[in-house]
mmCIF file of C-alpha atoms (C1' of nucleotides) in Angstrom:
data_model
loop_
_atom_site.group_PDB
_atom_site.id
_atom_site.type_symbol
_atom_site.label_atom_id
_atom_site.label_comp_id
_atom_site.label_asym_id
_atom_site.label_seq_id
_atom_site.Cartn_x
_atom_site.Cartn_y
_atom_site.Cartn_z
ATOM 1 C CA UNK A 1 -10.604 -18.546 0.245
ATOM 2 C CA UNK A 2 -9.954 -15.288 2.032
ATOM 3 C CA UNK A 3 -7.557 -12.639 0.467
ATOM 4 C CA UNK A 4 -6.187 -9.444 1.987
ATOM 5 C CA UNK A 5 -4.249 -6.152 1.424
ATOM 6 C CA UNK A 6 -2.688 -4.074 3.937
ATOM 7 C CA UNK A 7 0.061 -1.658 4.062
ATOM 8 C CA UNK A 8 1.869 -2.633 7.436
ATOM 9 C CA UNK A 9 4.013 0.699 7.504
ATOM 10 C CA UNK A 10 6.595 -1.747 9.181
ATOM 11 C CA UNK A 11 6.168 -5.171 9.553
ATOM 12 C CA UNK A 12 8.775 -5.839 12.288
ATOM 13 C CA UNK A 13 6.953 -2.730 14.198
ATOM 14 C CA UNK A 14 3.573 -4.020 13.308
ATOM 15 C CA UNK A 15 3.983 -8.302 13.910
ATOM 16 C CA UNK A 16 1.870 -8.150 16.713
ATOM 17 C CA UNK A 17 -0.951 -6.687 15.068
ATOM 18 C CA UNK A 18 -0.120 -8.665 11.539
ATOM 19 C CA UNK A 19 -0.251 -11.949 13.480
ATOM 20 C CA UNK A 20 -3.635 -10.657 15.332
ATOM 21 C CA UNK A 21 -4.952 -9.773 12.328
ATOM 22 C CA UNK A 22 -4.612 -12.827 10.358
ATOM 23 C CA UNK A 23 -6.331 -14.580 13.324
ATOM 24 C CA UNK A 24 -9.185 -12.601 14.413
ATOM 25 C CA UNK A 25 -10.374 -12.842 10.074
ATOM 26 C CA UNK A 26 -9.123 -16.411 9.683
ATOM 27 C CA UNK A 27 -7.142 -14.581 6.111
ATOM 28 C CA UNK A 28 -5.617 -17.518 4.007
ATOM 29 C CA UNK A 29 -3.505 -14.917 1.488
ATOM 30 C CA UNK A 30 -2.358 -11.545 3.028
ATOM 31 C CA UNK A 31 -0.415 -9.006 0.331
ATOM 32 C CA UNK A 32 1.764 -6.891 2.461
ATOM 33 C CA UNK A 33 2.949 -3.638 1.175
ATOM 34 C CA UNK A 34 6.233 -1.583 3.045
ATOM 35 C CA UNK A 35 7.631 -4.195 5.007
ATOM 36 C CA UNK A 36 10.596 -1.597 5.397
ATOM 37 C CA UNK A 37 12.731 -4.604 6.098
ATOM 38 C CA UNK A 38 15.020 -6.627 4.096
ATOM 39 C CA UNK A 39 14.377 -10.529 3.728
ATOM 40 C CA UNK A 40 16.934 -11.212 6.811
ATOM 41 C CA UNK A 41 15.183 -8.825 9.101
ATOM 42 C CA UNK A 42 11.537 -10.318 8.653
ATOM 43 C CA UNK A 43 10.156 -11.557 11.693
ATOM 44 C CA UNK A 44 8.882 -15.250 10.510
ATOM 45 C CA UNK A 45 8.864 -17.517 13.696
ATOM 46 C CA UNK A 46 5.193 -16.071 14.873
ATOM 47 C CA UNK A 47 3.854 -16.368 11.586
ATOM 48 C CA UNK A 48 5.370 -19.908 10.909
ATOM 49 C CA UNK A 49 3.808 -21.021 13.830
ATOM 50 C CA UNK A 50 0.076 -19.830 13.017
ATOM 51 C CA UNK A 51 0.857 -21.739 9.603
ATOM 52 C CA UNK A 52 2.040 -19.463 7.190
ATOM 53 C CA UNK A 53 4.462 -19.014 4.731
ATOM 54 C CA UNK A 54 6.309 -16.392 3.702
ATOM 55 C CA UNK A 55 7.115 -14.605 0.290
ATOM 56 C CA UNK A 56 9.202 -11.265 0.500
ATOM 57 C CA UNK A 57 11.777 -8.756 -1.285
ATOM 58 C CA UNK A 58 13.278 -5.872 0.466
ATOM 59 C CA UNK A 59 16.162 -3.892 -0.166
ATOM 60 C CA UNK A 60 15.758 -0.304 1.843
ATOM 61 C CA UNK A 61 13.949 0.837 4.861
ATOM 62 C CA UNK A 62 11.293 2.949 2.672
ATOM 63 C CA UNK A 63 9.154 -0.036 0.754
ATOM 64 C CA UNK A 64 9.548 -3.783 0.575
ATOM 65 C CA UNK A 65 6.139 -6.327 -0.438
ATOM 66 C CA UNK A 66 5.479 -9.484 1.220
ATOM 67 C CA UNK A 67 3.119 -12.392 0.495
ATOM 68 C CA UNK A 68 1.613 -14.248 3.511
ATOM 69 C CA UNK A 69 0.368 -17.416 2.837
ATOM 70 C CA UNK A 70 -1.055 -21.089 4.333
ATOM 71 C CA UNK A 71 -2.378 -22.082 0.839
ATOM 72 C CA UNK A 72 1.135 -22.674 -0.620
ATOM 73 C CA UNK A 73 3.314 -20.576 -2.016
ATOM 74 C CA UNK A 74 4.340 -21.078 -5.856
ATOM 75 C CA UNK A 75 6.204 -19.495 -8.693
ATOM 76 C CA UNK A 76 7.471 -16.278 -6.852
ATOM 77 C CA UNK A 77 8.635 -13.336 -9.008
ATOM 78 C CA UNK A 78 9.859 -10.136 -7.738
ATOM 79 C CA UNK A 79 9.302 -7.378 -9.743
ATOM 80 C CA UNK A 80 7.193 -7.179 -13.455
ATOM 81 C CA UNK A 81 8.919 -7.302 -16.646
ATOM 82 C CA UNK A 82 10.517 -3.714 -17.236
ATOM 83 C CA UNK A 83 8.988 -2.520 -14.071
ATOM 84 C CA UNK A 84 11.071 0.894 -13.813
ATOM 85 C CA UNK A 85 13.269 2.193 -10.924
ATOM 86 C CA UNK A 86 14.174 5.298 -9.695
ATOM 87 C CA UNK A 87 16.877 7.213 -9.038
ATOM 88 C CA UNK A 88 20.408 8.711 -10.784
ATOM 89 C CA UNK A 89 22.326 5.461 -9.795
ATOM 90 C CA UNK A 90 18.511 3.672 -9.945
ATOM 91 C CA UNK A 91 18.132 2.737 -6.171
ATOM 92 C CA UNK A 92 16.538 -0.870 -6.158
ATOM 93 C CA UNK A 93 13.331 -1.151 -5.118
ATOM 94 C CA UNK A 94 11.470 -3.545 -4.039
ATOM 95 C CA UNK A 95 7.661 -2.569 -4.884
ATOM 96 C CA UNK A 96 5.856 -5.848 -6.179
ATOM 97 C CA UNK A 97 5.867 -9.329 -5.554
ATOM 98 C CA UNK A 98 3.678 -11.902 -7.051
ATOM 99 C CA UNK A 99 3.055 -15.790 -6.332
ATOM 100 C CA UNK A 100 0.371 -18.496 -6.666
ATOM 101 C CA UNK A 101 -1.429 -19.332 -3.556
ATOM 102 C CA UNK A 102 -4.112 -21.455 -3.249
ATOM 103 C CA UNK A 103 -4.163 -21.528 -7.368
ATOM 104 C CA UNK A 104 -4.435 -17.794 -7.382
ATOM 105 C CA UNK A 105 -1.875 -15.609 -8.951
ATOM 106 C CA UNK A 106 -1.706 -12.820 -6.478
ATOM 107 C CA UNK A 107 0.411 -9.260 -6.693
ATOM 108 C CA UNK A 108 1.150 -7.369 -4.208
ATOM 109 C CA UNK A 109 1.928 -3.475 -5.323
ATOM 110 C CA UNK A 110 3.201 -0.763 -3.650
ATOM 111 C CA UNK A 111 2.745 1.894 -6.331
ATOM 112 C CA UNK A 112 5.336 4.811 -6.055
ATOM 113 C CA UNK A 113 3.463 7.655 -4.244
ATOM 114 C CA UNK A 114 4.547 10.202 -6.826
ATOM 115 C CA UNK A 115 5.423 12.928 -4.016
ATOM 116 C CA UNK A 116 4.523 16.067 -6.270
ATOM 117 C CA UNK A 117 3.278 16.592 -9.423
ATOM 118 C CA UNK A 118 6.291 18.523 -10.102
ATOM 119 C CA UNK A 119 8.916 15.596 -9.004
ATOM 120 C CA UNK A 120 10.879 12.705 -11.174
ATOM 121 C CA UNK A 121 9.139 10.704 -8.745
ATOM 122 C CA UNK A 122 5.999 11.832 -10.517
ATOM 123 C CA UNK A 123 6.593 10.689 -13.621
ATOM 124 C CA UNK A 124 8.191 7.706 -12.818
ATOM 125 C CA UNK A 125 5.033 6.721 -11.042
ATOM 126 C CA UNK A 126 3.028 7.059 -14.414
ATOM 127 C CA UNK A 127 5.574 4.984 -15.932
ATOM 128 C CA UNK A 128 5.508 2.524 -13.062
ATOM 129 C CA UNK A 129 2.325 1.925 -13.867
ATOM 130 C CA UNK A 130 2.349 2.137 -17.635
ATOM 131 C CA UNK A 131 4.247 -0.849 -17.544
ATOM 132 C CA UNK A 132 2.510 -2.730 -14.666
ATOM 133 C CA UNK A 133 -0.535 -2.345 -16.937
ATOM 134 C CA UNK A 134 2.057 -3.662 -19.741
ATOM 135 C CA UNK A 135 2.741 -6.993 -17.579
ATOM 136 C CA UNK A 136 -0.904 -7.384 -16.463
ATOM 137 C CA UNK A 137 -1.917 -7.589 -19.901
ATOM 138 C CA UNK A 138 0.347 -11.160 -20.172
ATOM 139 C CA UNK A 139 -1.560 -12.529 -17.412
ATOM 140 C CA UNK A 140 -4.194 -15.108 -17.532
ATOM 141 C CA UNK A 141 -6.399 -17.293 -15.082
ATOM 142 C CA UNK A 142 -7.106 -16.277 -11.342
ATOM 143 C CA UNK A 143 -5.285 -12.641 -11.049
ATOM 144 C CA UNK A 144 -5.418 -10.395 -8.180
ATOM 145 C CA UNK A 145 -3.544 -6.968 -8.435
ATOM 146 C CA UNK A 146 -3.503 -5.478 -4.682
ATOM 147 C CA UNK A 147 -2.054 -3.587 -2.684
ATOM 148 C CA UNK A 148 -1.323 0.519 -2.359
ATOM 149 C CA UNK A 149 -2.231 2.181 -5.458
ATOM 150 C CA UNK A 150 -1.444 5.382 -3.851
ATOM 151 C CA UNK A 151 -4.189 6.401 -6.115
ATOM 152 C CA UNK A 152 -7.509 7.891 -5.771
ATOM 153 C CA UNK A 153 -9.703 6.807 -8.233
ATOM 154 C CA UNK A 154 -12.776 9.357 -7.885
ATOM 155 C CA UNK A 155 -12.705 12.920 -5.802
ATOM 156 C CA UNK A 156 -15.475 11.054 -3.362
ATOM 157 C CA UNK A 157 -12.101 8.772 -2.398
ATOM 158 C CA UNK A 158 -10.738 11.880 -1.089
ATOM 159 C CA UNK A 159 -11.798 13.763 2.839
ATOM 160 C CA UNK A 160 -11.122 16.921 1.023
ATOM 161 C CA UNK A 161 -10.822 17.341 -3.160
ATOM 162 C CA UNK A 162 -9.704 20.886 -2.844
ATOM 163 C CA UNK A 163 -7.168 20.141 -0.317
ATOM 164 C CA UNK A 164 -6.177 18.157 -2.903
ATOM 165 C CA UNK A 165 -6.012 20.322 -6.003
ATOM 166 C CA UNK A 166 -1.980 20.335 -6.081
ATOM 167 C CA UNK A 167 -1.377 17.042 -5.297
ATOM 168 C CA UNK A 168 -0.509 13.304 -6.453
ATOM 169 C CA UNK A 169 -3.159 10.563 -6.240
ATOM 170 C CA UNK A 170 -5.940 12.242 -8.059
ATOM 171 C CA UNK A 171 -4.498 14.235 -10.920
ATOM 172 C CA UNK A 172 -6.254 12.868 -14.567
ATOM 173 C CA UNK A 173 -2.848 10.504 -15.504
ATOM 174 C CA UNK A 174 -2.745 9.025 -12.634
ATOM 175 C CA UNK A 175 -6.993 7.699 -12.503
ATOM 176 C CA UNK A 176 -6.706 7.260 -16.451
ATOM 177 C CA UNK A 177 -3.544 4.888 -15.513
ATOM 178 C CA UNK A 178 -5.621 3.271 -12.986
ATOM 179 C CA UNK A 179 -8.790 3.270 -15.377
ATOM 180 C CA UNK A 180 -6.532 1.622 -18.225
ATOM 181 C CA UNK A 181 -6.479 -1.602 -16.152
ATOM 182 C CA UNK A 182 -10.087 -1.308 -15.741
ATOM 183 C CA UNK A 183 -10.631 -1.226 -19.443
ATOM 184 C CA UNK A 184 -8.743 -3.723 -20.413
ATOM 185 C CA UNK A 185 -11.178 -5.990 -17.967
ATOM 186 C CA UNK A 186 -9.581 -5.876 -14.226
ATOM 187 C CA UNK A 187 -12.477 -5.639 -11.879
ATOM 188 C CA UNK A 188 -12.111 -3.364 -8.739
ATOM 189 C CA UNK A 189 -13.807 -5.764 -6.722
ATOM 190 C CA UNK A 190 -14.387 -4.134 -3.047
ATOM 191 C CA UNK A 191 -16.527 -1.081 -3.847
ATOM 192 C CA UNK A 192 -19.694 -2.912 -4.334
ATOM 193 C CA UNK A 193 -19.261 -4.651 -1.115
ATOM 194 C CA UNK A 194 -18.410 -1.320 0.774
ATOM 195 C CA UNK A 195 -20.867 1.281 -0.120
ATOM 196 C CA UNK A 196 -21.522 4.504 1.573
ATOM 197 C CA UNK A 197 -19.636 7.975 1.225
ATOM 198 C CA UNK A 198 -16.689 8.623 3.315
ATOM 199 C CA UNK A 199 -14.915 4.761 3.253
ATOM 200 C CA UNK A 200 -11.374 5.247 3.288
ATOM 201 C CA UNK A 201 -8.550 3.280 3.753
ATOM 202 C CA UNK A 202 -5.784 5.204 4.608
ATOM 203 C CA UNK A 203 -5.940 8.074 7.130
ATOM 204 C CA UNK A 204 -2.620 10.018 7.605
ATOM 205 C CA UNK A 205 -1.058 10.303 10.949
ATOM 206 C CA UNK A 206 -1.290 13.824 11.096
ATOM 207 C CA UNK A 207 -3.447 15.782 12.704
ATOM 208 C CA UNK A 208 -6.026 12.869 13.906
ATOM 209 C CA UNK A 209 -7.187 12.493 10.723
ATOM 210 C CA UNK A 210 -8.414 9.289 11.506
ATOM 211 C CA UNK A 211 -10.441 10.350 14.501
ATOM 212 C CA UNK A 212 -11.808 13.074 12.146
ATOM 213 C CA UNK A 213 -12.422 10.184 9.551
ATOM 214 C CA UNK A 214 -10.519 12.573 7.305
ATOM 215 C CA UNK A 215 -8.773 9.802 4.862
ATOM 216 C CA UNK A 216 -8.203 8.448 1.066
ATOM 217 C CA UNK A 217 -9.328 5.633 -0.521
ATOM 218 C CA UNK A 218 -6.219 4.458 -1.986
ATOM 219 C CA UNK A 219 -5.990 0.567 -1.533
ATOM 220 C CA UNK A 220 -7.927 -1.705 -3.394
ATOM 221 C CA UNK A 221 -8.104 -5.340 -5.457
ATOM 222 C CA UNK A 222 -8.392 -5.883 -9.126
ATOM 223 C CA UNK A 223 -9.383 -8.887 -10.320
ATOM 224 C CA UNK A 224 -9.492 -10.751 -13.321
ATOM 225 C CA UNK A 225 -12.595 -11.265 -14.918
ATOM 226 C CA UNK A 226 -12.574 -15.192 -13.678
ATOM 227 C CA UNK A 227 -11.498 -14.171 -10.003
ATOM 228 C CA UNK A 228 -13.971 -11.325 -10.173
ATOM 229 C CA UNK A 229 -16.712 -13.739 -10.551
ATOM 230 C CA UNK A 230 -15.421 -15.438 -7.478
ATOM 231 C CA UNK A 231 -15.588 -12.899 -4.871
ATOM 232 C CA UNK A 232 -18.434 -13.075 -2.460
ATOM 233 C CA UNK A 233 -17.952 -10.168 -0.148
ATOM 234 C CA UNK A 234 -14.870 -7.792 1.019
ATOM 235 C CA UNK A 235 -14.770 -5.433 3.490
ATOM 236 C CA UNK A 236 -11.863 -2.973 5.280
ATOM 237 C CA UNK A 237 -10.838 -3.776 8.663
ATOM 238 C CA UNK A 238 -11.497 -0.196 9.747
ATOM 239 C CA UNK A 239 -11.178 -0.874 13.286
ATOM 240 C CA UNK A 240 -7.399 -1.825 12.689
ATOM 241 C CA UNK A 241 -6.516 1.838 12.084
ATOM 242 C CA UNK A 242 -7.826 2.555 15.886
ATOM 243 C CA UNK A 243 -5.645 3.110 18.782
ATOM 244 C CA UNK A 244 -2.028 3.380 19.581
ATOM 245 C CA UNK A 245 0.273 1.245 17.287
ATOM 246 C CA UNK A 246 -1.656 1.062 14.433
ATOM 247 C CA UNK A 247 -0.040 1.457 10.633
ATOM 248 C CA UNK A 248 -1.706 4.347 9.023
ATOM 249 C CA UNK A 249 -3.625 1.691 6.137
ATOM 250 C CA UNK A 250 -6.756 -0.575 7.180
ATOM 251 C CA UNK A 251 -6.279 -4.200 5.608
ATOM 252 C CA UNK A 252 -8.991 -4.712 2.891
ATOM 253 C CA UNK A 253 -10.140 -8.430 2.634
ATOM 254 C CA UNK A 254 -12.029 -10.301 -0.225
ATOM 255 C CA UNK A 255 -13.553 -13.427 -0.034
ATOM 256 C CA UNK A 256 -13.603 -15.720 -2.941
ATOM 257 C CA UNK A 257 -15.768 -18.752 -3.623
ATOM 258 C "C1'" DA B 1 1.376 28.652 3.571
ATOM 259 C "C1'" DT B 2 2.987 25.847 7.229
ATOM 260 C "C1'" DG B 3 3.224 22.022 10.152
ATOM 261 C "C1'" DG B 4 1.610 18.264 12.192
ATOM 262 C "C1'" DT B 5 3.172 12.153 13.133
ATOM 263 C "C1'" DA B 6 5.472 7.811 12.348
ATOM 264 C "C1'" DG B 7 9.297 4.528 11.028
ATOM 265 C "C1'" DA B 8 13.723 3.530 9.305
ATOM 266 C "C1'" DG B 9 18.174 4.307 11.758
ATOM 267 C "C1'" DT B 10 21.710 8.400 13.419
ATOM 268 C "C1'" DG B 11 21.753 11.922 8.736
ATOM 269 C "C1'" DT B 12 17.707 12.965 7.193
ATOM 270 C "C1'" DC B 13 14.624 10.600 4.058
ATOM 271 C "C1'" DT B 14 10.132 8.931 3.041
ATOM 272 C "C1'" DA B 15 5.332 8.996 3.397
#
DNA sequence: ATGGTAGAGTGTCTA
């Protein structure tokens, strides 16, 4: 079975190249991550014809998850037990779905980017993920927790640390929150299979940073200890990032035996 | 320090 993550930025914008995509790697389970599109506006008929179902919650033009899938799509939740929202009235969000597919209990996150240290935002991201770590601690079998972590894990997932020394995505709460999963036995499962300095997965669309291969590593799968043991290989669709039209996140596939 | 680009949808907000 073939997993993948991607952040579309835009699936109606993007179809084309989410419809290509799932063709040209023969993906069984794609995670989508800011579908900026509510469930009426998805674009299905394309999809439905290549064989997939679809999975989605979307209330704003800012985030919105979707699960692709031809292996069956079961038990859909949207959301995590007290997963927080944000906002003074609380906007609703829509930042994580999760279903089984293919007897796999995949999430896919879009983890609030945090904007600056200094912002609500910011601490509402730690607490986003305080209690996604919370919920992930209830689940058992085949898990997969991917998607946007809007998190760099280690300064060598960043083009430029110092750029970086006032910013979200690497400050110590936010890689301990990202560690705690770790420790309590969630596997990031696509670094071994994509070695090598300077492998990002998101390049901003400023600037050609992606032409400069100036980009963050930011999007990656955690497994379960019984789905780590499954996965075979995983690579990111760099290639997708290239050319005109492209969202500003490569997909990251996993393979599972 | 600032601004650069892209997508939602018409006002800016978000990233």
């Amino acid at each position: 079975m073939r997993i993948a993550t991607w952040n579309v930025n835009s699936i109606r914008s993007r179809i084309d190249r989410v419809e290509a995509f799932l063709q040209r790697h023969d993906i069984d389970v794609l995670a989508v991550q800011e579908t900026k599109a509510r469930e009426d506006q998805l674009p299905l008929m394309g999809l439905q014809v290549l064989g997939y179902d679809v999975a989605a919650a979307g209330y704003n033009q800012w985030n919105g998850v979707a699960i692709i899938s031809r292996v069956g799509i079961e038990d859909v939740q949207v959301g995590f037990p007290e997963m927080p929202v944000f906002g003074d009235p609380p906007v609703a969000e829509a930042r994580a779905i999760g279903a089984t597919c293919g007897g796999v209990r995949i999430w896919s996150l879009y983890v609030p980017n945090g904007r600056t240290p200094e912002d609500p935002h910011y601490l509402y991201k730690l607490d986003w993920l305080a209690k996604l770590r919370t919920a992930a601690q209830s689940f058992s079998g085949d898990v997969a927790l991917v998607g946007d972590w809007n998190i760099a894990p280690t300064d060598a997932d960043v083009f430029d640390i110092a750029q970086f020394a006032k910013s979200t995505h690497v400050t110590p709460p936010e890689r301990a929150a990202f560690q705690a999963l770790l420790e309590d036995g969630y596997v990031e499962v696509t670094r071994p299979h994509t070695p090598g300095p300077e492998v990002y997965t998101y390049w901003d669309y400023y600037r050609q940073r992606f032409e400069r291969n100036r980009g963050l590593r930011i999007d990656f799968v955690l497994g379960s200890p019984s789905l780590a043991s499954r996965v075979t290989g995983a690579f990111i669709d760099r290639d997708e990032r290239a050319g005109q039209g492209a969202s500003d996140h490569a997909p990251v596939v996993v393979d599972l035996r």
